[in-house]
Coordinates of C-alpha atoms in Angstrom, one line a residue:
Chain A
M19 CA 6.1 34.5 15.3
P20 CA 7.9 34.1 12.0
N21 CA 8.9 37.4 10.6
K22 CA 6.8 38.4 7.7
T23 CA 7.4 40.7 4.8
L24 CA 4.6 42.0 2.6
V25 CA 5.5 42.4 -1.0
R26 CA 3.8 43.3 -4.3
I27 CA 4.8 41.1 -7.2
D28 CA 3.3 41.7 -10.7
G29 CA 0.2 43.2 -9.2
Q30 CA -0.4 40.5 -6.5
Q31 CA 0.2 41.0 -2.8
L32 CA 2.2 38.2 -1.2
T33 CA 3.3 37.7 2.4
L34 CA 6.7 36.2 2.5
S35 CA 8.1 34.8 5.7
N36 CA 11.5 34.0 7.3
L37 CA 13.5 35.6 4.6
D38 CA 16.7 35.5 6.7
K39 CA 16.5 31.8 7.5
V40 CA 19.5 30.0 6.2
F41 CA 18.4 27.2 3.8
Y42 CA 21.8 25.9 2.7
P43 CA 24.0 26.0 5.8
A44 CA 27.2 25.3 3.9
T45 CA 27.0 28.5 1.9
G46 CA 24.6 30.7 4.0
F47 CA 22.1 30.8 1.1
T48 CA 18.9 32.0 2.7
K49 CA 15.2 31.7 2.0
G50 CA 15.4 35.2 0.7
D51 CA 18.2 34.2 -1.7
M52 CA 16.0 31.3 -2.8
L53 CA 13.0 33.5 -3.5
E54 CA 15.3 35.9 -5.4
Y55 CA 16.6 33.1 -7.5
Y56 CA 13.2 31.9 -8.5
A57 CA 12.0 35.5 -9.1
E58 CA 14.8 36.0 -11.6
V59 CA 14.6 32.6 -13.2
A60 CA 10.8 32.9 -13.5
P61 CA 10.7 33.9 -17.2
A62 CA 12.6 30.7 -18.0
I63 CA 11.0 28.2 -15.6
L64 CA 7.4 29.3 -15.9
P65 CA 6.8 28.0 -19.5
H66 CA 8.1 24.6 -18.2
L67 CA 5.8 24.7 -15.2
S68 CA 2.8 26.1 -17.0
A69 CA -0.3 23.9 -17.2
R70 CA 1.5 21.0 -15.5
P71 CA 0.5 19.5 -12.1
V72 CA 3.3 20.4 -9.7
T73 CA 4.4 18.4 -6.7
L74 CA 6.0 20.6 -4.1
K75 CA 8.9 19.1 -2.3
R76 CA 9.0 21.1 0.8
Y77 CA 12.0 21.5 3.2
P78 CA 10.6 23.6 6.1
G79 CA 13.9 23.3 8.0
G80 CA 16.2 23.9 5.0
A81 CA 18.0 21.8 2.5
N82 CA 19.7 19.5 5.0
D83 CA 16.5 18.8 7.0
E84 CA 13.4 16.8 6.6
F85 CA 11.2 17.2 3.6
F86 CA 7.8 16.1 2.4
Y87 CA 6.1 15.9 -0.9
Q88 CA 2.9 17.9 -1.3
K89 CA 0.6 17.0 -4.2
E90 CA -2.6 18.4 -2.9
C91 CA -2.5 22.1 -3.2
P92 CA -2.7 23.6 0.3
A93 CA -6.1 24.8 1.2
H94 CA -4.8 28.2 2.5
R95 CA -3.6 29.1 -1.0
P96 CA -4.5 32.5 -2.4
S97 CA -7.7 32.8 -4.3
W98 CA -6.0 33.7 -7.5
L99 CA -3.9 30.6 -7.6
A100 CA -4.8 28.1 -10.4
T101 CA -5.3 24.4 -9.6
A102 CA -6.2 21.3 -11.5
K103 CA -8.0 18.2 -10.3
M104 CA -6.4 14.9 -11.3
R105 CA -7.4 11.3 -10.5
R106 CA -5.1 9.5 -8.2
K107 CA -3.5 6.1 -8.8
S108 CA -5.9 3.2 -8.1
S109 CA -8.4 5.4 -6.3
A110 CA -11.5 7.3 -7.2
E111 CA -10.4 10.3 -5.2
A112 CA -8.9 13.3 -7.0
T113 CA -6.0 15.4 -6.0
N114 CA -6.2 19.1 -6.6
F115 CA -2.7 20.1 -7.8
C116 CA -1.3 23.6 -7.8
L117 CA -0.6 25.1 -11.2
L118 CA 2.2 27.7 -11.2
E119 CA 1.3 29.9 -14.0
D120 CA 2.9 33.2 -13.1
R121 CA 5.6 34.8 -10.9
P122 CA 3.3 35.4 -7.9
S123 CA 2.2 31.8 -7.9
L124 CA 5.7 30.6 -8.2
L125 CA 7.0 32.7 -5.3
W126 CA 4.0 31.8 -3.2
A127 CA 4.9 28.1 -3.6
V128 CA 8.6 28.7 -3.0
N129 CA 7.7 30.7 0.2
L130 CA 6.2 27.4 1.5
A131 CA 9.8 26.2 1.5
A132 CA 9.1 24.3 -1.7
L133 CA 12.7 24.2 -2.6
E134 CA 12.2 21.6 -5.3
L135 CA 9.5 21.7 -7.9
H136 CA 8.6 18.4 -9.6
T137 CA 6.4 18.3 -12.6
S138 CA 4.3 15.7 -14.4
L139 CA 5.4 14.8 -17.9
A140 CA 1.9 15.5 -19.2
L141 CA -0.3 18.6 -19.1
A142 CA -3.1 18.8 -16.5
N143 CA -5.8 18.9 -19.1
D144 CA -4.4 15.9 -21.0
A145 CA -3.0 13.8 -18.2
A146 CA -2.6 10.6 -20.2
T147 CA -0.4 12.2 -22.9
P148 CA 3.2 12.7 -21.9
T149 CA 4.7 15.6 -23.9
V150 CA 8.3 14.2 -23.5
V151 CA 10.2 10.9 -23.0
V152 CA 12.7 11.2 -20.1
F153 CA 15.8 9.2 -19.3
D154 CA 17.0 9.8 -15.8
L155 CA 20.6 8.8 -15.7
D156 CA 21.5 8.0 -12.1
P157 CA 25.1 7.2 -11.2
G158 CA 25.5 4.3 -8.8
P159 CA 28.2 4.1 -6.2
G160 CA 31.7 4.4 -7.7
V161 CA 30.6 6.3 -10.9
T162 CA 30.3 10.0 -11.6
I163 CA 28.3 12.4 -13.7
L164 CA 31.0 11.9 -16.4
D165 CA 29.8 8.3 -16.8
C166 CA 26.3 9.6 -17.0
A167 CA 27.6 11.9 -19.8
E168 CA 28.9 8.9 -21.7
V169 CA 25.5 7.2 -21.4
A170 CA 23.7 10.4 -22.3
L171 CA 25.7 10.5 -25.5
W172 CA 24.7 6.9 -26.3
V173 CA 21.1 7.7 -25.7
R174 CA 21.4 10.7 -28.0
Q175 CA 23.1 8.6 -30.7
I176 CA 20.2 6.3 -30.8
F177 CA 17.6 9.1 -31.2
D178 CA 19.9 10.8 -33.7
H179 CA 19.7 7.7 -35.8
Y180 CA 15.9 8.1 -35.9
G181 CA 16.2 11.8 -36.7
L182 CA 14.9 12.8 -33.3
Q183 CA 16.4 15.6 -31.2
A184 CA 17.3 15.0 -27.5
F185 CA 18.1 17.6 -24.9
P186 CA 20.3 17.1 -21.8
K187 CA 20.1 18.7 -18.4
T188 CA 21.7 18.1 -15.1
S189 CA 19.4 16.7 -12.4
G190 CA 20.9 19.3 -10.1
S191 CA 21.8 16.4 -7.9
K192 CA 24.3 13.7 -9.1
G193 CA 23.1 12.7 -12.5
L194 CA 22.0 13.8 -15.9
Q195 CA 18.6 13.6 -17.6
V196 CA 17.9 13.4 -21.3
Y197 CA 14.5 14.7 -22.6
I198 CA 13.1 13.8 -26.0
P199 CA 10.3 16.3 -26.8
L200 CA 7.2 14.7 -28.4
N201 CA 4.3 17.2 -28.2
T202 CA 2.3 14.9 -30.5
P203 CA -0.3 12.3 -29.6
T204 CA 1.1 9.3 -27.6
D205 CA 0.5 7.6 -24.3
Y206 CA 2.6 6.4 -21.3
T207 CA 2.5 2.8 -22.5
E208 CA 4.3 3.9 -25.7
T209 CA 6.8 6.1 -24.0
K210 CA 7.5 3.9 -21.1
T211 CA 7.8 0.7 -23.2
F212 CA 10.1 2.5 -25.6
A213 CA 12.3 4.0 -22.8
H214 CA 12.5 0.6 -21.1
A215 CA 13.5 -1.2 -24.4
L216 CA 16.1 1.5 -25.0
A217 CA 17.5 1.1 -21.5
R218 CA 17.6 -2.7 -21.9
F219 CA 19.3 -2.3 -25.3
L220 CA 22.1 -0.1 -23.8
E221 CA 22.4 -2.4 -20.9
K222 CA 23.0 -5.4 -23.2
K223 CA 25.4 -3.4 -25.3
H224 CA 27.4 -2.0 -22.3
P225 CA 26.8 -4.5 -19.5
D226 CA 29.7 -3.2 -17.4
K227 CA 28.5 0.4 -17.5
V228 CA 24.7 0.4 -17.7
V229 CA 21.9 -1.1 -15.7
S230 CA 18.2 -0.9 -16.4
N231 CA 16.9 -2.8 -13.4
M232 CA 15.9 -0.6 -10.6
R233 CA 17.1 -2.9 -7.9
K234 CA 19.6 -0.8 -5.9
T235 CA 22.1 -3.6 -5.3
L236 CA 22.8 -3.9 -9.0
R237 CA 24.0 -0.3 -9.4
N238 CA 27.5 -0.5 -8.1
G239 CA 29.9 1.0 -10.6
K240 CA 27.2 1.5 -13.2
V241 CA 24.8 4.2 -14.4
F242 CA 21.2 3.3 -13.8
I243 CA 19.0 4.4 -16.7
D244 CA 15.7 5.1 -15.0
W245 CA 13.1 4.6 -17.7
S246 CA 10.3 4.2 -15.2
Q247 CA 9.9 8.0 -14.8
N248 CA 7.7 7.8 -17.9
N249 CA 4.7 7.1 -15.8
M250 CA 1.5 9.1 -15.2
H251 CA 1.9 9.0 -11.5
K252 CA 5.5 10.1 -11.3
T253 CA 7.1 13.4 -11.5
T254 CA 10.5 14.6 -12.5
V255 CA 12.4 17.6 -11.2
C256 CA 11.6 20.6 -13.3
V257 CA 14.3 22.3 -15.3
Y258 CA 15.7 25.3 -13.3
S259 CA 14.4 23.9 -10.0
L260 CA 16.8 24.1 -7.1
R261 CA 17.8 20.9 -5.4
A262 CA 18.3 20.2 -1.7
K263 CA 22.1 19.5 -1.8
D264 CA 24.9 21.1 0.1
Q265 CA 25.2 23.9 -2.5
P266 CA 22.1 25.7 -4.0
Q267 CA 22.4 23.8 -7.3
A268 CA 19.7 23.8 -9.9
S269 CA 18.7 21.4 -12.6
T270 CA 20.4 23.0 -15.6
P271 CA 20.0 22.6 -19.3
L272 CA 23.2 21.8 -21.1
G273 CA 24.4 22.0 -24.7
W274 CA 25.6 18.6 -26.1
D275 CA 29.0 20.2 -26.9
E276 CA 29.3 20.8 -23.1
V277 CA 28.5 17.1 -22.4
I278 CA 31.0 16.0 -25.0
T279 CA 33.8 18.3 -23.8
S280 CA 33.4 17.5 -20.1
R281 CA 33.4 13.8 -20.9
K282 CA 36.5 14.1 -23.0
K283 CA 38.4 16.4 -20.6
G284 CA 37.1 14.6 -17.4
T285 CA 35.8 17.9 -16.0
A286 CA 32.8 16.8 -13.8
E287 CA 32.7 20.3 -12.3
A288 CA 31.7 21.7 -15.7
L289 CA 28.4 19.8 -15.3
G290 CA 27.2 21.4 -12.1
F291 CA 25.7 24.8 -11.6
N292 CA 24.6 26.8 -8.7
A293 CA 21.8 29.4 -8.7
D294 CA 24.1 32.3 -9.8
Q295 CA 25.7 30.4 -12.6
V296 CA 22.3 29.3 -13.9
L297 CA 21.2 32.9 -14.1
Q298 CA 24.4 33.9 -15.9
R299 CA 24.0 31.0 -18.3
L300 CA 20.4 32.2 -19.0
K301 CA 21.7 35.6 -19.9
K302 CA 24.3 34.1 -22.2
Y303 CA 22.5 31.3 -23.9
G304 CA 18.8 31.9 -23.2
D305 CA 16.6 28.9 -22.4
L306 CA 18.4 25.9 -23.9
F307 CA 15.4 23.8 -23.0
K308 CA 12.9 25.9 -25.0
P309 CA 12.6 23.3 -27.8
V310 CA 11.4 20.8 -25.2
L311 CA 8.2 22.9 -25.0
D312 CA 7.2 22.9 -28.7
L313 CA 9.4 20.7 -30.8
R314 CA 7.0 18.1 -32.4
Q315 CA 8.4 14.6 -32.8
K316 CA 7.2 11.1 -32.9
L317 CA 8.9 8.0 -31.5
P318 CA 9.9 5.5 -34.2
E319 CA 7.4 2.7 -34.9
F320 CA 8.5 -0.8 -35.6
G321 CA 5.4 -2.1 -37.2
S322 CA 4.3 -3.9 -34.0
Chain B
M5 CA 2.4 10.8 19.1
P6 CA -0.9 9.0 18.7
R7 CA -3.6 10.9 16.9
P8 CA -7.1 11.5 18.2
I9 CA -9.7 9.4 16.4
W10 CA -12.8 11.3 17.5
S11 CA -13.7 14.3 19.5
G12 CA -16.8 15.1 21.5
A13 CA -17.9 15.7 25.0
I14 CA -18.6 13.7 28.1
S15 CA -22.0 14.8 29.4
F16 CA -22.4 14.2 33.1
G17 CA -25.4 15.7 34.7
L18 CA -25.3 19.3 33.8
V19 CA -21.6 19.3 33.1
N20 CA -20.1 18.9 29.6
I21 CA -16.4 18.0 29.3
P22 CA -15.0 18.3 25.7
I23 CA -12.6 15.4 25.1
K24 CA -10.6 13.7 22.4
L25 CA -10.6 10.0 22.0
Y26 CA -7.3 8.1 21.5
S27 CA -6.9 4.5 20.9
A28 CA -5.3 2.8 23.9
V29 CA -4.1 -0.2 21.8
K30 CA -1.5 -0.4 19.1
K31 CA -2.1 -3.7 17.2
K32 CA 1.1 -5.5 16.5
S33 CA 0.1 -8.2 14.0
I34 CA 2.2 -8.8 11.0
S35 CA 0.5 -8.5 7.7
F36 CA 1.7 -10.1 4.5
H37 CA 1.0 -9.4 0.8
Q38 CA 0.0 -12.1 -1.6
L39 CA 2.5 -12.6 -4.4
R40 CA 2.9 -14.9 -7.4
R41 CA 5.4 -17.5 -6.5
N42 CA 7.7 -17.4 -9.5
D43 CA 8.1 -13.6 -10.0
G44 CA 6.8 -11.8 -7.0
C45 CA 4.0 -10.1 -8.9
R46 CA 1.3 -8.7 -6.5
I47 CA -2.0 -10.4 -6.4
R48 CA -5.1 -8.3 -6.9
L49 CA -8.6 -9.5 -6.0
K50 CA -11.3 -9.0 -8.5
K51 CA -15.0 -8.9 -7.7
V52 CA -16.7 -11.1 -10.1
C53 CA -20.2 -12.4 -10.6
S54 CA -20.5 -16.0 -9.3
T55 CA -22.7 -17.0 -12.2
D56 CA -21.0 -15.6 -15.4
G57 CA -17.6 -14.8 -13.9
E58 CA -17.7 -11.2 -15.2
E59 CA -16.0 -8.5 -13.2
V60 CA -18.5 -6.2 -11.4
E61 CA -17.7 -2.5 -11.0
K62 CA -17.9 -1.0 -7.6
E63 CA -20.8 1.2 -8.5
N64 CA -22.8 -1.8 -9.6
I65 CA -22.4 -3.6 -6.2
V66 CA -25.3 -3.4 -3.8
K67 CA -26.1 -4.9 -0.4
G68 CA -28.5 -7.8 -0.2
Y69 CA -29.9 -9.5 2.8
E70 CA -30.6 -13.2 2.3
V71 CA -34.2 -13.7 3.5
S72 CA -34.4 -17.3 2.4
P73 CA -32.0 -19.4 0.3
D74 CA -31.1 -17.4 -2.8
R75 CA -33.7 -14.8 -2.2
Y76 CA -32.5 -11.3 -1.2
V77 CA -33.9 -8.0 -0.1
I78 CA -31.7 -5.2 -1.4
V79 CA -31.0 -2.3 1.0
S80 CA -29.4 0.8 -0.3
S81 CA -26.8 2.7 1.6
D82 CA -29.1 5.7 1.7
E83 CA -31.8 3.7 3.5
L84 CA -29.2 2.5 6.0
Q85 CA -27.9 6.0 6.4
S86 CA -31.4 7.2 7.3
L87 CA -31.6 4.6 10.1
S88 CA -28.1 5.1 11.5
P89 CA -28.0 6.8 14.9
K90 CA -27.8 10.5 15.0
A91 CA -24.1 11.6 14.9
S92 CA -24.2 12.9 18.4
R93 CA -21.0 14.2 19.8
N94 CA -21.9 13.3 23.4
I95 CA -20.7 10.5 25.6
E96 CA -23.7 10.3 27.9
I97 CA -23.0 8.9 31.4
E98 CA -26.0 7.0 32.5
D99 CA -24.9 5.1 35.7
F100 CA -22.0 4.5 38.0
V101 CA -21.3 0.9 38.8
E102 CA -18.7 -1.4 40.5
L103 CA -16.1 -2.5 38.0
S104 CA -16.1 -6.0 39.5
Q105 CA -19.7 -6.4 38.4
I106 CA -18.8 -6.2 34.7
D107 CA -17.5 -9.4 33.4
P108 CA -14.4 -8.9 31.1
L109 CA -16.4 -10.8 28.4
Y110 CA -18.2 -7.5 27.8
F111 CA -15.2 -5.4 26.9
E112 CA -14.4 -4.8 23.3
Q113 CA -11.9 -2.0 22.5
S114 CA -10.0 0.4 24.7
F115 CA -9.4 4.1 24.4
Y116 CA -8.2 7.0 26.4
L117 CA -10.2 10.2 26.9
V118 CA -8.0 13.4 26.9
P119 CA -9.5 16.8 27.7
D120 CA -9.9 19.2 24.8
K121 CA -9.0 22.9 25.0
G122 CA -10.3 24.5 28.2
A123 CA -11.7 21.3 29.7
A124 CA -8.8 20.4 32.0
K125 CA -10.6 21.6 35.1
A126 CA -13.9 19.8 34.6
Y127 CA -12.0 16.7 33.5
T128 CA -9.9 16.7 36.6
L129 CA -13.0 17.1 38.7
L130 CA -14.7 14.0 37.2
L131 CA -11.4 12.0 37.3
T132 CA -10.9 12.8 41.0
A133 CA -14.5 12.1 42.0
M134 CA -14.4 8.7 40.2
R135 CA -11.1 7.8 41.8
T136 CA -12.5 8.6 45.3
S137 CA -15.7 6.7 44.8
G138 CA -14.0 3.8 43.0
K139 CA -16.9 3.6 40.5
T140 CA -17.0 2.9 36.8
A141 CA -19.2 5.0 34.6
I142 CA -21.5 3.4 32.1
A143 CA -22.1 5.6 29.0
R144 CA -23.5 5.5 25.5
F145 CA -22.0 7.2 22.5
V146 CA -22.0 7.1 18.7
L147 CA -18.8 6.4 16.8
R148 CA -18.8 6.0 13.0
N149 CA -22.6 5.5 12.7
K150 CA -22.7 2.8 15.4
E151 CA -24.0 3.2 18.9
Y152 CA -21.7 1.9 21.6
L153 CA -22.1 1.0 25.2
S154 CA -19.0 1.8 27.2
A155 CA -17.3 1.8 30.5
I156 CA -15.3 4.8 31.7
R157 CA -12.8 4.5 34.5
P158 CA -9.7 6.2 35.7
I159 CA -6.2 4.8 34.8
N160 CA -3.5 6.9 36.6
N161 CA -4.2 10.5 35.7
A162 CA -6.4 9.7 32.6
L163 CA -9.8 8.5 32.0
S164 CA -10.1 5.4 29.9
L165 CA -13.1 4.2 27.9
S166 CA -13.7 0.6 26.9
T167 CA -16.5 -0.1 24.4
M168 CA -18.7 -3.0 25.5
H169 CA -20.9 -5.6 23.8
F170 CA -24.6 -5.2 24.4
T171 CA -25.9 -8.1 26.5
D172 CA -27.8 -9.7 23.6
E173 CA -24.5 -10.1 21.8
I174 CA -23.1 -12.2 24.7
I175 CA -23.6 -16.0 24.4
A176 CA -25.0 -17.2 27.6
V177 CA -23.3 -20.2 29.3
A178 CA -26.6 -22.0 29.3
E179 CA -26.5 -22.1 25.5
L180 CA -23.5 -24.4 25.6
E181 CA -23.9 -28.1 25.4
S182 CA -21.9 -30.8 27.2
L183 CA -21.0 -28.9 30.2
P184 CA -20.7 -31.3 33.2
E185 CA -23.6 -31.4 35.6
D186 CA -23.3 -30.1 39.1
T187 CA -23.7 -33.6 40.5
A188 CA -20.2 -34.8 39.8
E189 CA -18.6 -33.2 42.8
P190 CA -14.8 -33.8 43.0
A191 CA -13.2 -35.8 45.8
K192 CA -12.1 -33.7 48.7
R193 CA -8.5 -34.8 48.5
E194 CA -8.1 -34.1 44.8
L195 CA -9.7 -30.7 45.3
A196 CA -7.2 -29.8 48.1
M197 CA -4.4 -30.8 45.8
A198 CA -5.6 -28.6 43.0
E199 CA -6.1 -25.7 45.3
Q200 CA -2.6 -26.1 46.6
L201 CA -1.2 -26.1 43.1
I202 CA -3.1 -22.9 42.4
Q203 CA -1.7 -21.3 45.5
S204 CA 1.9 -22.3 44.5
L205 CA 1.5 -20.6 41.1
T206 CA -0.1 -17.5 42.5
A207 CA 1.7 -14.3 41.5
D208 CA 1.1 -10.7 40.8
F209 CA 0.0 -10.0 37.3
E210 CA 3.0 -8.6 35.4
P211 CA 2.1 -8.1 31.8
E212 CA 5.7 -7.7 30.7
K213 CA 6.3 -11.3 31.6
Y214 CA 4.2 -12.5 28.7
R215 CA 5.5 -11.9 25.2
N216 CA 4.2 -12.7 21.8
E217 CA 6.9 -15.1 20.9
Y218 CA 5.5 -16.2 17.6
Q219 CA 5.4 -12.6 16.4
E220 CA 9.0 -12.1 17.5
K221 CA 10.1 -15.2 15.6
V222 CA 8.3 -14.1 12.4
M223 CA 9.8 -10.6 12.6
N224 CA 13.3 -12.1 13.2
L225 CA 12.8 -14.3 10.2
I226 CA 11.7 -11.4 8.0
E227 CA 14.6 -9.2 9.2
S228 CA 17.3 -11.9 8.6
K229 CA 15.9 -12.6 5.1
A230 CA 15.8 -8.9 4.3
E231 CA 19.4 -8.4 5.4
G232 CA 20.5 -11.4 3.4
Q233 CA 18.9 -9.7 0.3
E234 CA 16.6 -12.7 0.0
I235 CA 14.1 -10.3 -1.4
V236 CA 11.7 -10.9 -4.2
A237 CA 11.5 -7.7 -6.2
K238 CA 8.2 -6.7 -7.9
P239 CA 8.6 -7.4 -11.6
E240 CA 9.3 -4.2 -13.5
V241 CA 6.5 -4.1 -16.0
N242 CA 3.8 -6.4 -17.2
E243 CA 4.5 -5.5 -20.8
G244 CA 7.7 -7.4 -20.6
G245 CA 7.2 -9.2 -23.9
R246 CA 6.6 -6.0 -25.7
V247 CA 9.8 -4.5 -24.2
I248 CA 11.8 -7.5 -25.5
D249 CA 10.2 -7.2 -29.0
L250 CA 10.9 -3.5 -29.1
M251 CA 14.4 -4.1 -28.0
A252 CA 15.0 -6.6 -30.7
A253 CA 13.6 -4.1 -33.3
L254 CA 15.8 -1.4 -32.0
E255 CA 18.8 -3.7 -32.2
A256 CA 18.0 -4.8 -35.8
S257 CA 17.3 -1.2 -37.0
L258 CA 20.5 0.2 -35.4
S259 CA 22.8 -2.5 -36.6
A260 CA 21.4 -2.2 -40.1
A261 CA 22.3 1.5 -39.9
K262 CA 25.9 0.9 -39.0
K263 CA 26.6 -0.7 -42.3
K264 CA 25.7 2.5 -44.2
P265 CA 27.0 5.3 -42.0
T266 CA 25.7 8.8 -42.7
A267 CA 28.0 11.8 -42.9
A268 CA 25.8 13.9 -40.7
K269 CA 27.4 16.5 -38.5
S270 CA 26.0 14.9 -35.4
G271 CA 27.3 11.6 -36.6
R272 CA 30.8 12.8 -36.3
K273 CA 30.2 14.1 -32.8
K274 CA 28.9 10.8 -31.8
A275 CA 31.9 9.0 -33.1
R276 CA 34.1 11.3 -31.1
A277 CA 32.1 10.8 -28.0
Q278 CA 32.5 7.1 -28.2

């Protein structure tokens, strides 16, 4: 039998299991460490999870082992856990997603070995209205996060031109992601078309460095601007979520000055943070991604 | 591991043996998708009215039985539901017969029966008794709203179940035309030769000997094409035209901006970054 620990968190009773199990063999980071990280990062991550359908990416055997995506909130969930029904792609059936609204809900999900938390770009009660535009900058073979930094700055420059603010974060894996908060009426057709056009524009301008086509064979030596994440049926890793890599790294918000400095100095290591560093940064800077939650902006219109 | 597709119980006299039903066959046919030739876009089928060509929503489609040309009786799924056989969970053994008396024409689909929790003993009893007697059980059961006739027999240490056609589904030989009359009896010498040929080709049945060569060739073709990257990718978006328009607008608006640079703080940062 798995060893179980009964805990009381913010007034809810939770049974946590296998706290000693090593989830990151390279560093000895255990499931207990993972729960502790999420418990501490809760005040920062919860606003970004709140009211959004969450896809749990579960790694029952640890970060190096097999995983599966869970969209349907498990039936054995606690009675107090909030859920939201959403229509599935090309089907009349609905999926009942978990909503992680508070610390007990978050830790309950993490205890299911949901190492990674991926969220929809829209809120559950308004599924057709993305609140952000996302550019996922994915380095192909032969390029690094520093090349992503260069592309991120190009993306920022364009939005800057239209007077819109963009916010960078690490994916926690290999690349960077740039978020443009909208929080105003829009739809995925608008955000996706805009993101695609911008990706194509940068590809045309920097054909040796950028690719906008998702075909994998074209990525060698280039940064793939994945605009297709701007889709109702897709999810993107939530800020502050851990990632299943060798080290317990998390998707971490960055300041643009950090992106510029690392790019200039060639310090890729300055763009990767493990769980401890993320918590330290939070103490020092607060939530750099907070404006993504409430900054109201509109994509430029071109009289089309 | 195969997954059970149904669970129920074999009822055999007073004995009830809880079992799970597994398919005994894994179909290996290759399926293709339909794509548009020039760009690999997936083809979707639309249900349309044959008179006005308008698309008909799923909830507006009903079942009609053609009683005479262009005249239909509409039957609702509720009505059909009320007639469908009771979802009994029992495989009722009715008779035990000789397998050789069942023509293979009757067999439809094959399954294995595996004992459910706690049923191993009763299962083994039935299996052993059937092995000793060499008989095949004829049973009825209901699977997905349809009643089936079936034959149950031992295969090694398992029971197998083959669903069977009802006899009124089998087309009788007598219904065929242009079969030769019995009168034309073959010449003795020719018959002897044919029988000799049969004898020379007589062998044990070894299923491994026969392979689906067409399937293997198609799979090889697909694999070699996939390796050679001869792959047609799905087009990225259907709003391709709008993307291009928007891209042109972006380009125009950004190049216009370059001519009159602003002295914003962020502008300097950008310049450095480049």
